[in-house]
Amino acid sequence: MLTRTEGIVLKTQKYGEADLIVTYLTSDMGIISAFAKSPRKTKSRFGSSLEPLTHGKISLWGKEQSLPKITQSDIVSSFHQLRESYTDFVNISKLIEIVISLTPAGIPHERLFPFFLNLLHILQSSEHAAKDALHLITVIRLLAVIGYAPRLKGCGKCGNESLAFYPDSGTTLCTKCASSPDRRGKPFMRISNKAIHFYAHSMEWPIHISNRLKPSPQTLSELSGLLDRHLTFILSKKLRSSGFPGASNPMPVRS
Ligand SMILES: [Zn+2]
């Protein structure tokens, strides 16, 4: 069976001597894996169309469940600038890890593909100075699209004001709700009103104008710490990409 679709390459894995297994986020089948015969032998157009982040039109032969073969792959956008920028690539690796970990494979997700593609275009066209905030916003928005965004707007149980975030609940909780007998001693972290406001804006504003948000470095580090704790809890492990050290390390292109 021949299937034509559009996909973004999320990651590739070597298979045997010269073959690859490519994981795509597709426009109509969700996340799928497919098999590419010998793309690594030469520097072919076919091979470059399988680089991570590439948006392409692809033809697949075979059933989705049994690793279909990629018979054709044409580049729509290569996004090579994003691949070549260390900070962009580290941030996008984190987004990819979130998508792969929290989205079931093979289940169509109507909003995810257009959202992710738009994100890549925005990241590619944005000025470098504004990118710290933008990178954080992309993580927040992605979590919202796939239904895992933490709640920071008042107590998650009663709605009262709260500045204490509980990673085990994914929400802020007021003193009263947090001190119920079954919750005693659960770890939490304090957050500032500034961080809560920035979080609310990054959810609500269209991403392409979010460079008008000017959070302080402190607000950024506070929220990124909170998101890391939140993700560590929901993934039951630390994200590999959040542990990347400084920019002098070689870029992890293929895993
Ligand atoms: Zn409460």
mmCIF file of C-alpha atoms and ligand atoms in Angstrom:
data_model
loop_
_atom_site.group_PDB
_atom_site.id
_atom_site.type_symbol
_atom_site.label_atom_id
_atom_site.label_comp_id
_atom_site.label_asym_id
_atom_site.label_seq_id
_atom_site.Cartn_x
_atom_site.Cartn_y
_atom_site.Cartn_z
ATOM 1 C CA MET A 1 0.000 0.000 0.000
ATOM 2 C CA LEU A 2 1.386 3.390 -1.014
ATOM 3 C CA THR A 3 0.743 6.326 1.295
ATOM 4 C CA ARG A 4 1.585 9.938 0.610
ATOM 5 C CA THR A 5 1.870 12.390 3.450
ATOM 6 C CA GLU A 6 3.790 15.335 4.830
ATOM 7 C CA GLY A 7 6.188 14.932 7.702
ATOM 8 C CA ILE A 8 8.779 16.613 9.879
ATOM 9 C CA VAL A 9 11.786 14.434 10.713
ATOM 10 C CA LEU A 10 11.987 14.208 14.513
ATOM 11 C CA LYS A 11 14.936 11.843 14.718
ATOM 12 C CA THR A 12 16.848 9.176 12.861
ATOM 13 C CA GLN A 13 18.554 6.002 14.012
ATOM 14 C CA LYS A 14 21.185 4.023 12.189
ATOM 15 C CA TYR A 15 20.041 0.607 11.089
ATOM 16 C CA GLY A 16 22.637 -1.870 9.893
ATOM 17 C CA GLU A 17 25.465 -0.677 7.668
ATOM 18 C CA ALA A 18 23.790 2.010 5.610
ATOM 19 C CA ASP A 19 20.101 2.141 6.423
ATOM 20 C CA LEU A 20 18.090 4.477 8.647
ATOM 21 C CA ILE A 21 14.946 4.385 10.713
ATOM 22 C CA VAL A 22 13.288 7.788 10.519
ATOM 23 C CA THR A 23 10.749 9.036 13.065
ATOM 24 C CA TYR A 24 8.307 11.572 11.609
ATOM 25 C CA LEU A 25 5.633 13.811 12.947
ATOM 26 C CA THR A 26 3.135 13.574 10.080
ATOM 27 C CA SER A 27 0.240 15.786 9.105
ATOM 28 C CA ASP A 28 -2.370 13.036 9.258
ATOM 29 C CA MET A 29 -0.961 9.935 11.017
ATOM 30 C CA GLY A 30 0.654 11.411 14.121
ATOM 31 C CA ILE A 31 4.127 10.092 14.948
ATOM 32 C CA ILE A 32 5.324 7.234 12.748
ATOM 33 C CA SER A 33 8.579 5.458 12.013
ATOM 34 C CA ALA A 34 9.694 4.500 8.536
ATOM 35 C CA PHE A 35 12.630 2.750 6.970
ATOM 36 C CA ALA A 36 15.067 4.374 4.521
ATOM 37 C CA LYS A 37 17.207 2.115 2.370
ATOM 38 C CA SER A 38 20.867 3.171 2.051
ATOM 39 C CA PRO A 39 20.493 6.966 2.356
ATOM 40 C CA ARG A 40 23.917 7.200 4.037
ATOM 41 C CA LYS A 41 25.926 5.736 1.179
ATOM 42 C CA THR A 42 26.247 8.987 -0.730
ATOM 43 C CA LYS A 43 25.456 12.613 -0.092
ATOM 44 C CA SER A 44 22.225 12.378 -2.023
ATOM 45 C CA ARG A 45 19.173 14.607 -2.061
ATOM 46 C CA PHE A 46 17.309 11.680 -0.597
ATOM 47 C CA GLY A 47 19.808 11.513 2.280
ATOM 48 C CA SER A 48 19.595 15.225 3.049
ATOM 49 C CA SER A 49 15.800 15.090 3.010
ATOM 50 C CA LEU A 50 16.043 12.785 6.043
ATOM 51 C CA GLU A 51 18.031 15.193 8.245
ATOM 52 C CA PRO A 52 16.319 15.993 11.575
ATOM 53 C CA LEU A 53 13.815 18.900 11.391
ATOM 54 C CA THR A 54 13.376 18.618 7.620
ATOM 55 C CA HIS A 55 9.810 19.208 6.480
ATOM 56 C CA GLY A 56 9.095 17.095 3.444
ATOM 57 C CA LYS A 57 6.548 15.360 1.263
ATOM 58 C CA ILE A 58 7.004 11.643 1.548
ATOM 59 C CA SER A 59 5.719 8.457 -0.016
ATOM 60 C CA LEU A 60 5.668 5.303 2.070
ATOM 61 C CA TRP A 61 5.271 1.724 0.966
ATOM 62 C CA GLY A 62 3.919 -0.864 3.373
ATOM 63 C CA LYS A 63 1.773 -0.963 6.457
ATOM 64 C CA GLU A 64 2.175 1.668 9.151
ATOM 65 C CA GLN A 65 2.520 -0.978 11.870
ATOM 66 C CA SER A 66 5.322 -2.873 10.148
ATOM 67 C CA LEU A 67 7.856 -0.111 9.453
ATOM 68 C CA PRO A 68 6.936 1.133 5.966
ATOM 69 C CA LYS A 69 9.684 1.952 3.502
ATOM 70 C CA ILE A 70 10.278 5.531 2.349
ATOM 71 C CA THR A 71 10.085 5.393 -1.444
ATOM 72 C CA GLN A 72 10.180 9.124 -2.078
ATOM 73 C CA SER A 73 11.050 12.173 -0.012
ATOM 74 C CA ASP A 74 11.060 15.767 -1.256
ATOM 75 C CA ILE A 75 12.214 18.683 0.856
ATOM 76 C CA VAL A 76 9.698 21.487 1.453
ATOM 77 C CA SER A 77 11.826 23.290 4.094
ATOM 78 C CA SER A 78 15.192 21.994 5.234
ATOM 79 C CA PHE A 79 15.450 24.188 8.382
ATOM 80 C CA HIS A 80 19.227 23.756 8.130
ATOM 81 C CA GLN A 81 19.852 27.080 9.943
ATOM 82 C CA LEU A 82 18.092 25.667 13.000
ATOM 83 C CA ARG A 83 20.148 22.484 12.810
ATOM 84 C CA GLU A 84 23.340 24.517 12.582
ATOM 85 C CA SER A 85 22.587 26.774 15.564
ATOM 86 C CA TYR A 86 23.548 25.036 18.782
ATOM 87 C CA THR A 87 21.057 26.820 21.064
ATOM 88 C CA ASP A 88 18.178 26.348 18.627
ATOM 89 C CA PHE A 89 19.011 22.711 18.156
ATOM 90 C CA VAL A 90 19.245 22.022 21.905
ATOM 91 C CA ASN A 91 15.913 23.721 22.479
ATOM 92 C CA ILE A 92 14.219 21.920 19.602
ATOM 93 C CA SER A 93 15.690 18.602 20.786
ATOM 94 C CA LYS A 94 13.869 19.224 24.037
ATOM 95 C CA LEU A 95 10.608 19.909 22.175
ATOM 96 C CA ILE A 96 11.098 16.725 20.166
ATOM 97 C CA GLU A 97 11.769 14.686 23.272
ATOM 98 C CA ILE A 98 8.574 16.048 24.829
ATOM 99 C CA VAL A 99 6.544 15.259 21.695
ATOM 100 C CA ILE A 100 7.902 11.718 21.395
ATOM 101 C CA SER A 101 7.543 10.959 25.113
ATOM 102 C CA LEU A 102 4.064 12.367 25.635
ATOM 103 C CA THR A 103 2.282 11.723 22.343
ATOM 104 C CA PRO A 104 1.227 8.153 21.518
ATOM 105 C CA ALA A 105 2.662 6.944 18.200
ATOM 106 C CA GLY A 106 0.365 6.389 15.233
ATOM 107 C CA ILE A 107 -2.513 8.438 16.639
ATOM 108 C CA PRO A 108 -3.463 11.436 14.464
ATOM 109 C CA HIS A 109 -3.270 14.762 16.308
ATOM 110 C CA GLU A 110 -4.931 17.503 14.300
ATOM 111 C CA ARG A 111 -3.225 20.522 15.866
ATOM 112 C CA LEU A 112 0.253 19.176 16.549
ATOM 113 C CA PHE A 113 1.704 19.097 13.021
ATOM 114 C CA PRO A 114 0.689 22.636 11.953
ATOM 115 C CA PHE A 115 1.711 23.921 15.391
ATOM 116 C CA PHE A 116 5.163 22.325 15.247
ATOM 117 C CA LEU A 117 5.777 23.426 11.666
ATOM 118 C CA ASN A 118 4.800 27.003 12.507
ATOM 119 C CA LEU A 119 7.130 26.881 15.501
ATOM 120 C CA LEU A 120 10.082 25.905 13.303
ATOM 121 C CA HIS A 121 9.335 28.770 10.910
ATOM 122 C CA ILE A 122 9.077 31.277 13.768
ATOM 123 C CA LEU A 123 12.292 30.059 15.393
ATOM 124 C CA GLN A 124 14.099 30.240 12.082
ATOM 125 C CA SER A 125 12.997 33.781 11.283
ATOM 126 C CA SER A 126 13.364 35.353 14.722
ATOM 127 C CA GLU A 127 16.178 37.589 15.856
ATOM 128 C CA HIS A 128 18.802 35.962 17.996
ATOM 129 C CA ALA A 129 18.585 38.444 20.878
ATOM 130 C CA ALA A 130 15.015 37.507 21.795
ATOM 131 C CA LYS A 131 15.523 33.771 21.706
ATOM 132 C CA ASP A 132 15.865 32.847 25.394
ATOM 133 C CA ALA A 133 12.295 33.916 26.040
ATOM 134 C CA LEU A 134 11.099 32.450 22.759
ATOM 135 C CA HIS A 135 12.621 29.061 23.546
ATOM 136 C CA LEU A 136 10.833 28.973 26.875
ATOM 137 C CA ILE A 137 7.562 30.055 25.270
ATOM 138 C CA THR A 138 7.813 27.263 22.701
ATOM 139 C CA VAL A 139 8.048 24.670 25.487
ATOM 140 C CA ILE A 140 5.045 26.184 27.283
ATOM 141 C CA ARG A 141 2.951 26.309 24.114
ATOM 142 C CA LEU A 142 3.863 22.785 23.102
ATOM 143 C CA LEU A 143 2.809 21.484 26.527
ATOM 144 C CA ALA A 144 -0.483 23.340 26.133
ATOM 145 C CA VAL A 145 -1.150 21.831 22.686
ATOM 146 C CA ILE A 146 -0.560 18.273 23.911
ATOM 147 C CA GLY A 147 -2.445 18.838 27.175
ATOM 148 C CA TYR A 148 0.392 18.815 29.699
ATOM 149 C CA ALA A 149 0.841 22.494 30.562
ATOM 150 C CA PRO A 150 1.162 23.154 34.304
ATOM 151 C CA ARG A 151 -1.546 25.278 35.888
ATOM 152 C CA LEU A 152 -0.205 28.420 37.542
ATOM 153 C CA LYS A 153 -3.358 30.495 37.728
ATOM 154 C CA GLY A 154 -4.597 30.151 41.283
ATOM 155 C CA CYS A 155 -5.039 27.016 43.346
ATOM 156 C CA GLY A 156 -5.861 24.026 41.126
ATOM 157 C CA LYS A 157 -8.438 22.785 43.636
ATOM 158 C CA CYS A 158 -10.287 25.868 44.872
ATOM 159 C CA GLY A 159 -9.051 28.731 42.679
ATOM 160 C CA ASN A 160 -7.707 30.815 45.576
ATOM 161 C CA GLU A 161 -4.506 32.734 45.118
ATOM 162 C CA SER A 162 -1.337 30.705 45.430
ATOM 163 C CA LEU A 163 2.399 31.095 44.822
ATOM 164 C CA ALA A 164 3.353 27.501 45.621
ATOM 165 C CA PHE A 165 3.726 25.068 42.711
ATOM 166 C CA TYR A 166 3.456 21.331 43.405
ATOM 167 C CA PRO A 167 5.171 19.242 40.688
ATOM 168 C CA ASP A 168 3.323 16.079 41.765
ATOM 169 C CA SER A 169 0.001 17.787 40.984
ATOM 170 C CA GLY A 170 1.103 19.921 38.043
ATOM 171 C CA THR A 171 -0.556 22.946 39.629
ATOM 172 C CA THR A 172 -0.277 25.665 42.221
ATOM 173 C CA LEU A 173 -2.156 24.887 45.436
ATOM 174 C CA CYS A 174 -3.218 27.184 48.279
ATOM 175 C CA THR A 175 -2.040 26.497 51.842
ATOM 176 C CA LYS A 176 -5.382 24.998 52.811
ATOM 177 C CA CYS A 177 -5.695 22.581 49.899
ATOM 178 C CA ALA A 178 -2.008 21.635 50.114
ATOM 179 C CA SER A 179 -2.223 20.698 53.794
ATOM 180 C CA SER A 180 -4.847 17.967 53.495
ATOM 181 C CA PRO A 181 -3.655 14.761 55.250
ATOM 182 C CA ASP A 182 -2.914 12.901 51.986
ATOM 183 C CA ARG A 183 -0.751 15.751 50.728
ATOM 184 C CA ARG A 184 1.350 16.561 53.773
ATOM 185 C CA GLY A 185 5.069 16.955 53.084
ATOM 186 C CA LYS A 186 4.788 16.977 49.283
ATOM 187 C CA PRO A 187 7.604 19.071 47.771
ATOM 188 C CA PHE A 188 6.732 22.408 46.212
ATOM 189 C CA MET A 189 8.465 25.450 44.827
ATOM 190 C CA ARG A 190 7.690 29.110 45.377
ATOM 191 C CA ILE A 191 7.008 31.190 42.296
ATOM 192 C CA SER A 192 6.778 34.932 41.869
ATOM 193 C CA ASN A 193 3.837 36.917 40.536
ATOM 194 C CA LYS A 194 6.052 38.081 37.688
ATOM 195 C CA ALA A 195 6.657 34.493 36.592
ATOM 196 C CA ILE A 196 2.937 33.737 36.768
ATOM 197 C CA HIS A 197 2.113 36.788 34.645
ATOM 198 C CA PHE A 198 4.740 35.968 32.060
ATOM 199 C CA TYR A 199 3.449 32.389 31.918
ATOM 200 C CA ALA A 200 -0.123 33.604 31.358
ATOM 201 C CA HIS A 201 0.996 35.927 28.567
ATOM 202 C CA SER A 202 3.086 33.287 26.866
ATOM 203 C CA MET A 203 -0.005 31.081 26.740
ATOM 204 C CA GLU A 204 -2.282 33.770 25.367
ATOM 205 C CA TRP A 205 -0.238 35.844 22.953
ATOM 206 C CA PRO A 206 0.282 34.689 19.373
ATOM 207 C CA ILE A 207 3.795 33.249 19.273
ATOM 208 C CA HIS A 208 4.963 35.467 16.400
ATOM 209 C CA ILE A 209 4.479 38.616 18.505
ATOM 210 C CA SER A 210 5.704 37.095 21.755
ATOM 211 C CA ASN A 211 9.081 38.809 21.257
ATOM 212 C CA ARG A 212 7.322 41.862 22.706
ATOM 213 C CA LEU A 213 7.282 40.086 26.042
ATOM 214 C CA LYS A 214 10.426 41.136 27.861
ATOM 215 C CA PRO A 215 10.864 38.895 30.893
ATOM 216 C CA SER A 216 13.817 39.461 33.221
ATOM 217 C CA PRO A 217 16.547 36.786 33.305
ATOM 218 C CA GLN A 218 15.306 35.924 36.800
ATOM 219 C CA THR A 219 11.747 35.297 35.585
ATOM 220 C CA LEU A 220 13.093 33.130 32.767
ATOM 221 C CA SER A 221 15.276 31.037 35.033
ATOM 222 C CA GLU A 222 12.466 30.687 37.581
ATOM 223 C CA LEU A 223 10.009 29.410 34.971
ATOM 224 C CA SER A 224 12.461 27.180 33.194
ATOM 225 C CA GLY A 225 13.329 25.578 36.554
ATOM 226 C CA LEU A 226 9.625 25.054 37.209
ATOM 227 C CA LEU A 227 9.066 23.501 33.781
ATOM 228 C CA ASP A 228 12.031 21.179 34.240
ATOM 229 C CA ARG A 229 10.606 19.961 37.572
ATOM 230 C CA HIS A 230 7.173 19.584 36.004
ATOM 231 C CA LEU A 231 8.572 17.607 33.062
ATOM 232 C CA THR A 232 10.784 15.497 35.286
ATOM 233 C CA PHE A 233 7.684 14.507 37.200
ATOM 234 C CA ILE A 234 5.490 13.698 34.220
ATOM 235 C CA LEU A 235 8.223 11.901 32.343
ATOM 236 C CA SER A 236 9.476 10.196 35.535
ATOM 237 C CA LYS A 237 12.974 11.028 34.418
ATOM 238 C CA LYS A 238 15.087 14.013 33.609
ATOM 239 C CA LEU A 239 14.948 15.189 30.028
ATOM 240 C CA ARG A 240 18.210 14.313 28.335
ATOM 241 C CA SER A 241 18.304 17.605 26.482
ATOM 242 C CA SER A 242 17.944 19.698 29.668
ATOM 243 C CA GLY A 243 21.280 18.305 30.791
ATOM 244 C CA PHE A 244 23.261 19.512 27.799
ATOM 245 C CA PRO A 245 26.275 21.477 28.970
ATOM 246 C CA GLY A 246 27.798 24.529 27.273
ATOM 247 C CA ALA A 247 27.838 25.350 23.603
ATOM 248 C CA SER A 248 31.370 24.055 23.052
ATOM 249 C CA ASN A 249 30.183 20.478 22.824
ATOM 250 C CA PRO A 250 29.639 18.777 19.500
ATOM 251 C CA MET A 251 26.080 18.968 18.281
ATOM 252 C CA PRO A 252 24.076 15.769 18.613
ATOM 253 C CA VAL A 253 22.658 15.424 15.130
ATOM 254 C CA ARG A 254 21.668 11.789 15.065
ATOM 255 C CA SER A 255 20.902 9.470 17.888
HETATM 256 ZN ZN ZN B 1 -7.059 25.753 47.352
#
